[in-house]
mmCIF file of C-alpha atoms in Angstrom:
data_model
loop_
_atom_site.group_PDB
_atom_site.id
_atom_site.type_symbol
_atom_site.label_atom_id
_atom_site.label_comp_id
_atom_site.label_asym_id
_atom_site.label_seq_id
_atom_site.Cartn_x
_atom_site.Cartn_y
_atom_site.Cartn_z
ATOM 1 C CA MET A 1 13.197 -16.924 8.605
ATOM 2 C CA ARG A 2 14.049 -13.391 9.589
ATOM 3 C CA ALA A 3 13.339 -12.074 13.031
ATOM 4 C CA VAL A 4 10.118 -10.135 13.222
ATOM 5 C CA ASP A 5 10.726 -6.547 14.266
ATOM 6 C CA ASP A 6 8.108 -4.076 15.376
ATOM 7 C CA GLU A 7 8.737 -2.210 12.174
ATOM 8 C CA MET A 8 9.528 -3.439 8.685
ATOM 9 C CA ARG A 9 10.278 -1.450 5.584
ATOM 10 C CA VAL A 10 9.750 -3.019 2.168
ATOM 11 C CA PRO A 11 10.931 -1.133 -0.921
ATOM 12 C CA ILE A 12 8.437 -1.496 -3.768
ATOM 13 C CA ASP A 13 10.351 -1.483 -7.037
ATOM 14 C CA GLY A 14 8.843 -4.428 -8.905
ATOM 15 C CA GLU A 15 6.053 -6.970 -8.810
ATOM 16 C CA LEU A 16 8.044 -9.449 -6.687
ATOM 17 C CA ASP A 17 8.151 -6.833 -3.929
ATOM 18 C CA ILE A 18 4.344 -7.096 -3.697
ATOM 19 C CA LEU A 19 4.737 -10.712 -2.554
ATOM 20 C CA THR A 20 7.509 -9.752 -0.109
ATOM 21 C CA ALA A 21 5.367 -7.018 1.458
ATOM 22 C CA ARG A 22 2.428 -9.403 1.810
ATOM 23 C CA GLN A 23 4.589 -12.074 3.422
ATOM 24 C CA ASP A 24 6.237 -9.611 5.823
ATOM 25 C CA ALA A 25 2.823 -8.291 6.842
ATOM 26 C CA ARG A 26 1.604 -11.817 7.583
ATOM 27 C CA GLU A 27 4.640 -12.425 9.795
ATOM 28 C CA LEU A 28 4.143 -9.193 11.712
ATOM 29 C CA ALA A 29 0.386 -9.771 11.996
ATOM 30 C CA THR A 30 1.003 -13.298 13.297
ATOM 31 C CA ALA A 31 3.475 -11.971 15.866
ATOM 32 C CA LEU A 32 0.908 -9.375 16.964
ATOM 33 C CA GLY A 33 -1.746 -12.049 17.426
ATOM 34 C CA PHE A 34 -4.026 -11.363 14.465
ATOM 35 C CA ASP A 35 -6.185 -14.285 13.323
ATOM 36 C CA GLY A 36 -6.005 -15.825 9.861
ATOM 37 C CA VAL A 37 -8.934 -13.873 8.426
ATOM 38 C CA SER A 38 -7.438 -10.554 9.538
ATOM 39 C CA GLN A 39 -4.069 -11.556 8.084
ATOM 40 C CA THR A 40 -5.701 -12.223 4.726
ATOM 41 C CA LEU A 41 -7.535 -8.866 4.778
ATOM 42 C CA ILE A 42 -4.263 -7.059 5.600
ATOM 43 C CA ALA A 43 -2.292 -8.976 2.947
ATOM 44 C CA THR A 44 -4.937 -8.177 0.336
ATOM 45 C CA ALA A 45 -4.920 -4.483 1.269
ATOM 46 C CA ILE A 46 -1.131 -4.413 0.945
ATOM 47 C CA SER A 47 -1.352 -6.061 -2.453
ATOM 48 C CA GLU A 48 -3.615 -3.266 -3.691
ATOM 49 C CA LEU A 49 -1.521 -0.494 -2.115
ATOM 50 C CA ALA A 50 1.728 -1.891 -3.535
ATOM 51 C CA ARG A 51 0.120 -2.215 -6.963
ATOM 52 C CA ASN A 52 -0.944 1.413 -6.821
ATOM 53 C CA ILE A 53 2.647 2.413 -6.046
ATOM 54 C CA LEU A 54 3.989 0.453 -9.025
ATOM 55 C CA LYS A 55 1.251 1.585 -11.384
ATOM 56 C CA TYR A 56 1.258 5.290 -10.623
ATOM 57 C CA ALA A 57 4.644 6.108 -9.124
ATOM 58 C CA GLY A 58 6.922 3.331 -10.388
ATOM 59 C CA HIS A 59 8.478 2.822 -6.980
ATOM 60 C CA GLY A 60 7.965 3.610 -3.331
ATOM 61 C CA GLU A 61 7.839 1.726 -0.086
ATOM 62 C CA ILE A 62 5.555 -0.089 2.307
ATOM 63 C CA LEU A 63 6.199 0.456 5.999
ATOM 64 C CA LEU A 64 4.699 -2.029 8.454
ATOM 65 C CA ARG A 65 4.589 -1.316 12.154
ATOM 66 C CA SER A 66 2.760 -2.302 15.290
ATOM 67 C CA ALA A 67 0.265 0.144 16.759
ATOM 68 C CA ALA A 68 -1.388 0.531 20.151
ATOM 69 C CA ARG A 69 -4.480 2.433 21.229
ATOM 70 C CA SER A 70 -6.101 2.224 24.642
ATOM 71 C CA GLY A 71 -5.035 -1.354 25.190
ATOM 72 C CA ALA A 72 -5.792 -2.575 21.656
ATOM 73 C CA ARG A 73 -3.014 -3.799 19.407
ATOM 74 C CA GLY A 74 -2.955 -2.965 15.776
ATOM 75 C CA ILE A 75 -0.909 -3.145 12.632
ATOM 76 C CA THR A 76 -0.305 -0.016 10.618
ATOM 77 C CA VAL A 77 0.551 -0.104 6.945
ATOM 78 C CA VAL A 78 2.027 3.012 5.370
ATOM 79 C CA ALA A 79 2.292 3.052 1.573
ATOM 80 C CA ALA A 80 4.412 5.981 0.440
ATOM 81 C CA ASP A 81 5.627 7.121 -2.930
ATOM 82 C CA GLU A 82 7.042 10.233 -4.536
ATOM 83 C CA GLY A 83 4.972 9.838 -7.657
ATOM 84 C CA PRO A 84 2.678 12.263 -9.475
ATOM 85 C CA GLY A 85 0.219 12.508 -6.582
ATOM 86 C CA ILE A 86 -3.553 12.457 -6.739
ATOM 87 C CA ALA A 87 -5.269 15.577 -8.056
ATOM 88 C CA ASP A 88 -8.652 14.814 -6.498
ATOM 89 C CA PRO A 89 -8.352 12.468 -3.481
ATOM 90 C CA ALA A 90 -12.140 12.432 -2.943
ATOM 91 C CA LEU A 91 -12.662 11.258 -6.516
ATOM 92 C CA ALA A 92 -9.903 8.647 -6.137
ATOM 93 C CA MET A 93 -11.829 7.221 -3.180
ATOM 94 C CA THR A 94 -14.888 6.628 -5.392
ATOM 95 C CA ASP A 95 -15.619 3.047 -6.446
ATOM 96 C CA GLY A 96 -15.025 2.567 -10.142
ATOM 97 C CA PHE A 97 -12.862 5.640 -10.608
ATOM 98 C CA SER A 98 -9.451 4.889 -12.093
ATOM 99 C CA THR A 99 -6.889 6.698 -14.192
ATOM 100 C CA GLY A 100 -4.859 3.511 -14.523
ATOM 101 C CA HIS A 101 -7.199 1.335 -16.579
ATOM 102 C CA GLY A 102 -7.809 -0.949 -13.611
ATOM 103 C CA LEU A 103 -11.083 -1.690 -11.913
ATOM 104 C CA GLY A 104 -10.807 1.458 -9.819
ATOM 105 C CA LEU A 105 -11.214 -0.526 -6.620
ATOM 106 C CA GLY A 106 -7.739 -0.061 -5.157
ATOM 107 C CA LEU A 107 -8.200 2.790 -2.677
ATOM 108 C CA PRO A 108 -11.901 2.493 -1.755
ATOM 109 C CA GLY A 109 -11.501 -1.286 -1.613
ATOM 110 C CA THR A 110 -8.488 -0.999 0.662
ATOM 111 C CA ARG A 111 -10.451 1.256 2.978
ATOM 112 C CA ARG A 112 -13.123 -1.452 3.261
ATOM 113 C CA LEU A 113 -10.484 -4.067 4.124
ATOM 114 C CA MET A 114 -8.932 -2.087 6.972
ATOM 115 C CA ASP A 115 -10.255 -0.208 10.035
ATOM 116 C CA ASP A 116 -8.594 3.210 9.778
ATOM 117 C CA PHE A 117 -7.650 4.857 6.518
ATOM 118 C CA ASP A 118 -5.949 8.137 5.740
ATOM 119 C CA LEU A 119 -4.833 9.469 2.367
ATOM 120 C CA VAL A 120 -2.479 12.418 1.987
ATOM 121 C CA SER A 121 -1.420 13.374 -1.495
ATOM 122 C CA LYS A 122 0.120 16.354 -3.158
ATOM 123 C CA VAL A 123 0.285 16.734 -6.922
ATOM 124 C CA GLY A 124 3.908 16.586 -8.010
ATOM 125 C CA SER A 125 5.324 15.328 -4.736
ATOM 126 C CA GLY A 126 3.653 12.035 -3.918
ATOM 127 C CA THR A 127 1.109 10.066 -1.981
ATOM 128 C CA VAL A 128 1.062 8.565 1.511
ATOM 129 C CA VAL A 129 -1.678 6.137 2.519
ATOM 130 C CA THR A 130 -1.743 5.233 6.209
ATOM 131 C CA THR A 131 -4.080 2.461 7.211
ATOM 132 C CA THR A 132 -4.494 0.422 10.395
ATOM 133 C CA MET A 133 -6.283 -2.731 11.451
ATOM 134 C CA TRP A 134 -6.994 -3.312 15.139
ATOM 135 C CA ALA A 135 -6.908 -6.779 16.627
ATOM 136 C CA ARG A 136 -10.306 -8.069 17.690
ATOM 137 C CA ARG A 137 -10.444 -8.539 21.427
ATOM 138 C CA PRO A 138 -10.929 -12.184 22.353
ATOM 139 C CA MET B 1 6.586 -20.248 -9.833
ATOM 140 C CA PRO B 2 4.897 -21.337 -13.082
ATOM 141 C CA VAL B 3 1.612 -23.198 -12.684
ATOM 142 C CA PRO B 4 1.611 -26.792 -13.983
ATOM 143 C CA ILE B 5 -1.222 -27.599 -16.413
ATOM 144 C CA LEU B 6 -2.454 -31.197 -16.295
ATOM 145 C CA ALA B 7 -4.506 -32.743 -19.078
ATOM 146 C CA GLN B 8 -7.352 -34.956 -17.925
ATOM 147 C CA ALA B 9 -9.253 -35.355 -21.183
ATOM 148 C CA PRO B 10 -11.455 -33.614 -22.128
ATOM 149 C CA TYR B 11 -10.460 -31.123 -19.419
ATOM 150 C CA LEU B 12 -7.415 -29.159 -18.347
ATOM 151 C CA ILE B 13 -6.553 -28.676 -14.692
ATOM 152 C CA ALA B 14 -4.232 -25.917 -13.528
ATOM 153 C CA SER B 15 -3.313 -26.310 -9.862
ATOM 154 C CA VAL B 16 -1.826 -23.176 -8.385
ATOM 155 C CA GLN B 17 0.861 -24.281 -5.902
ATOM 156 C CA ALA B 18 1.925 -21.016 -4.285
ATOM 157 C CA ALA B 19 1.554 -17.250 -4.448
ATOM 158 C CA LEU B 20 1.752 -16.097 -8.059
ATOM 159 C CA THR B 21 3.636 -13.213 -9.542
ATOM 160 C CA ASP B 22 1.892 -11.191 -12.229
ATOM 161 C CA ALA B 23 4.146 -12.849 -14.804
ATOM 162 C CA ASP B 24 3.088 -16.306 -13.542
ATOM 163 C CA LEU B 25 -0.564 -15.331 -13.934
ATOM 164 C CA ILE B 26 -0.100 -14.063 -17.466
ATOM 165 C CA GLY B 27 1.878 -17.227 -18.235
ATOM 166 C CA LEU B 28 -0.977 -19.332 -16.860
ATOM 167 C CA GLN B 29 -3.497 -17.452 -18.989
ATOM 168 C CA ASN B 30 -1.485 -17.917 -22.174
ATOM 169 C CA GLY B 31 -0.611 -21.530 -21.380
ATOM 170 C CA LEU B 32 -4.247 -22.490 -20.829
ATOM 171 C CA LEU B 33 -5.374 -20.750 -24.008
ATOM 172 C CA ASP B 34 -2.704 -22.609 -26.011
ATOM 173 C CA GLU B 35 -3.346 -26.001 -24.422
ATOM 174 C CA ALA B 36 -7.123 -25.694 -24.709
ATOM 175 C CA GLN B 37 -6.680 -25.154 -28.432
ATOM 176 C CA ARG B 38 -4.084 -27.879 -28.911
ATOM 177 C CA ARG B 39 -5.985 -30.541 -26.978
ATOM 178 C CA ARG B 40 -9.456 -29.419 -28.094
ATOM 179 C CA CYS B 41 -10.558 -29.515 -24.467
ATOM 180 C CA GLN B 42 -14.090 -28.720 -23.296
ATOM 181 C CA GLY B 43 -13.445 -27.336 -19.877
ATOM 182 C CA VAL B 44 -10.735 -25.790 -17.746
ATOM 183 C CA ILE B 45 -10.427 -25.841 -13.971
ATOM 184 C CA VAL B 46 -8.116 -23.447 -12.179
ATOM 185 C CA ASP B 47 -7.593 -24.716 -8.634
ATOM 186 C CA VAL B 48 -6.705 -21.745 -6.422
ATOM 187 C CA THR B 49 -6.919 -23.562 -3.071
ATOM 188 C CA ALA B 50 -3.282 -22.646 -2.341
ATOM 189 C CA LEU B 51 -3.742 -18.914 -3.008
ATOM 190 C CA ASP B 52 -3.770 -16.856 0.200
ATOM 191 C CA VAL B 53 -4.585 -13.590 -1.593
ATOM 192 C CA MET B 54 -6.651 -12.797 -4.673
ATOM 193 C CA ASP B 55 -6.314 -9.109 -5.430
ATOM 194 C CA SER B 56 -7.756 -7.009 -8.244
ATOM 195 C CA PHE B 57 -5.045 -8.036 -10.706
ATOM 196 C CA SER B 58 -5.310 -11.792 -10.201
ATOM 197 C CA THR B 59 -9.108 -11.636 -10.222
ATOM 198 C CA ARG B 60 -9.145 -9.580 -13.402
ATOM 199 C CA THR B 61 -6.675 -11.943 -15.080
ATOM 200 C CA LEU B 62 -8.761 -15.010 -14.223
ATOM 201 C CA GLN B 63 -11.944 -13.248 -15.385
ATOM 202 C CA SER B 64 -10.262 -12.372 -18.694
ATOM 203 C CA LEU B 65 -9.056 -15.946 -19.074
ATOM 204 C CA ALA B 66 -12.583 -17.283 -18.524
ATOM 205 C CA ALA B 67 -14.006 -14.785 -21.039
ATOM 206 C CA MET B 68 -11.399 -15.672 -23.665
ATOM 207 C CA LEU B 69 -11.950 -19.405 -23.214
ATOM 208 C CA ARG B 70 -15.727 -18.954 -23.325
ATOM 209 C CA LEU B 71 -15.396 -17.274 -26.700
ATOM 210 C CA ARG B 72 -13.606 -20.449 -27.790
ATOM 211 C CA GLY B 73 -16.454 -22.591 -26.479
ATOM 212 C CA VAL B 74 -14.566 -23.750 -23.395
ATOM 213 C CA GLU B 75 -15.976 -23.322 -19.901
ATOM 214 C CA THR B 76 -13.726 -22.285 -17.017
ATOM 215 C CA VAL B 77 -14.283 -23.168 -13.371
ATOM 216 C CA ILE B 78 -12.352 -21.424 -10.588
ATOM 217 C CA ALA B 79 -12.182 -23.931 -7.743
ATOM 218 C CA GLY B 80 -11.167 -23.678 -4.116
ATOM 219 C CA ILE B 81 -11.294 -19.967 -3.262
ATOM 220 C CA GLN B 82 -10.651 -20.083 0.491
ATOM 221 C CA PRO B 83 -13.226 -18.594 2.923
ATOM 222 C CA ASP B 84 -11.042 -15.719 4.132
ATOM 223 C CA VAL B 85 -9.911 -14.992 0.574
ATOM 224 C CA ALA B 86 -13.577 -14.795 -0.478
ATOM 225 C CA MET B 87 -14.232 -12.421 2.407
ATOM 226 C CA ALA B 88 -11.380 -10.127 1.363
ATOM 227 C CA MET B 89 -12.456 -10.234 -2.298
ATOM 228 C CA VAL B 90 -16.019 -9.171 -1.542
ATOM 229 C CA ARG B 91 -14.868 -6.336 0.722
ATOM 230 C CA LEU B 92 -12.595 -5.211 -2.074
ATOM 231 C CA GLY B 93 -15.507 -5.342 -4.523
ATOM 232 C CA LEU B 94 -14.394 -8.400 -6.508
ATOM 233 C CA THR B 95 -17.303 -10.823 -6.978
ATOM 234 C CA MET B 96 -16.487 -12.528 -10.322
ATOM 235 C CA PRO B 97 -20.166 -12.586 -11.375
ATOM 236 C CA ASP B 98 -19.540 -14.052 -14.824
ATOM 237 C CA VAL B 99 -17.227 -16.883 -13.797
ATOM 238 C CA ARG B 100 -18.319 -20.339 -12.628
ATOM 239 C CA THR B 101 -16.816 -21.217 -9.253
ATOM 240 C CA ALA B 102 -16.720 -24.455 -7.276
ATOM 241 C CA LEU B 103 -15.985 -25.420 -3.693
ATOM 242 C CA ASP B 104 -12.996 -27.542 -4.689
ATOM 243 C CA LEU B 105 -11.451 -29.459 -7.579
ATOM 244 C CA ASP B 106 -13.811 -32.450 -7.217
ATOM 245 C CA GLU B 107 -16.891 -30.218 -7.333
ATOM 246 C CA GLY B 108 -15.465 -28.403 -10.350
ATOM 247 C CA LEU B 109 -14.920 -31.669 -12.222
ATOM 248 C CA ALA B 110 -18.378 -32.936 -11.264
ATOM 249 C CA TYR B 111 -19.907 -29.729 -12.627
ATOM 250 C CA LEU B 112 -18.102 -29.999 -15.966
ATOM 251 C CA GLN B 113 -18.964 -33.692 -16.320
ATOM 252 C CA ALA B 114 -22.640 -33.095 -15.540
ATOM 253 C CA LYS B 115 -22.722 -30.263 -18.033
ATOM 254 C CA GLN B 116 -21.113 -32.392 -20.727
ATOM 255 C CA GLN B 117 -23.582 -35.225 -20.160
ATOM 256 C CA GLY B 118 -26.435 -32.735 -20.269
ATOM 257 C CA SER B 119 -25.367 -31.300 -23.610
ATOM 258 C CA ALA B 120 -24.699 -34.803 -25.039
ATOM 259 C CA GLY B 121 -28.241 -35.786 -24.047
ATOM 260 C CA ARG B 122 -29.742 -32.770 -25.783
ATOM 261 C CA GLY B 123 -27.861 -33.599 -28.978
ATOM 262 C CA GLN B 124 -29.539 -36.991 -29.443
#
């Protein structure tokens, strides 16, 4: 098993990379003390984000890193691509809206899985989703 | 890793052993459709106890499989969705309303057997 760093970068170029990103996130989340339920929520969010990258941009990357805020530990997932971008980010955050013939749950669903969610997209230059889950205090 | 399909007449049991790639899932769907036809089976159980994530793609693929098999007169039971996986699915908006689910493989088999006995009784 690889050493767990505070930051991991997973290139997303094919469907196998989705599994790699999920596994890496579980390792980092375990190291940061997240419980099993939180790990599953994070892994599921990453699955959706990585799928979006493959579906709309073809390739991109998932960056995983630890986060801290007033004593709380968190895990931040950044999904970045240089794809076509999202013309109407507000519309893309609506349940059921999809241009990719999916269920249209990817982005709004991911927001419900995580605590913080930020979407920055520019048509023609790409999309960056930054999302964080904070560890529950014992 | 491809999913092994076991025949336990008149049912088929597919036990997922580890995380599935999209290709594995499509392979499972096609394999079950073929085997259900070949063995003239009456029910299919997909045991997903080992799955640690069910995202929109895997859920949609299993829903499609169940719909295709239903059109062939075969009922599908998804067994063993883990509690935290269920939690993530519902947050994501995936509730599989049209697919029969069961707590585990035993419950899934018991359901199919009860259903078969019920329909045999009605036929007399």
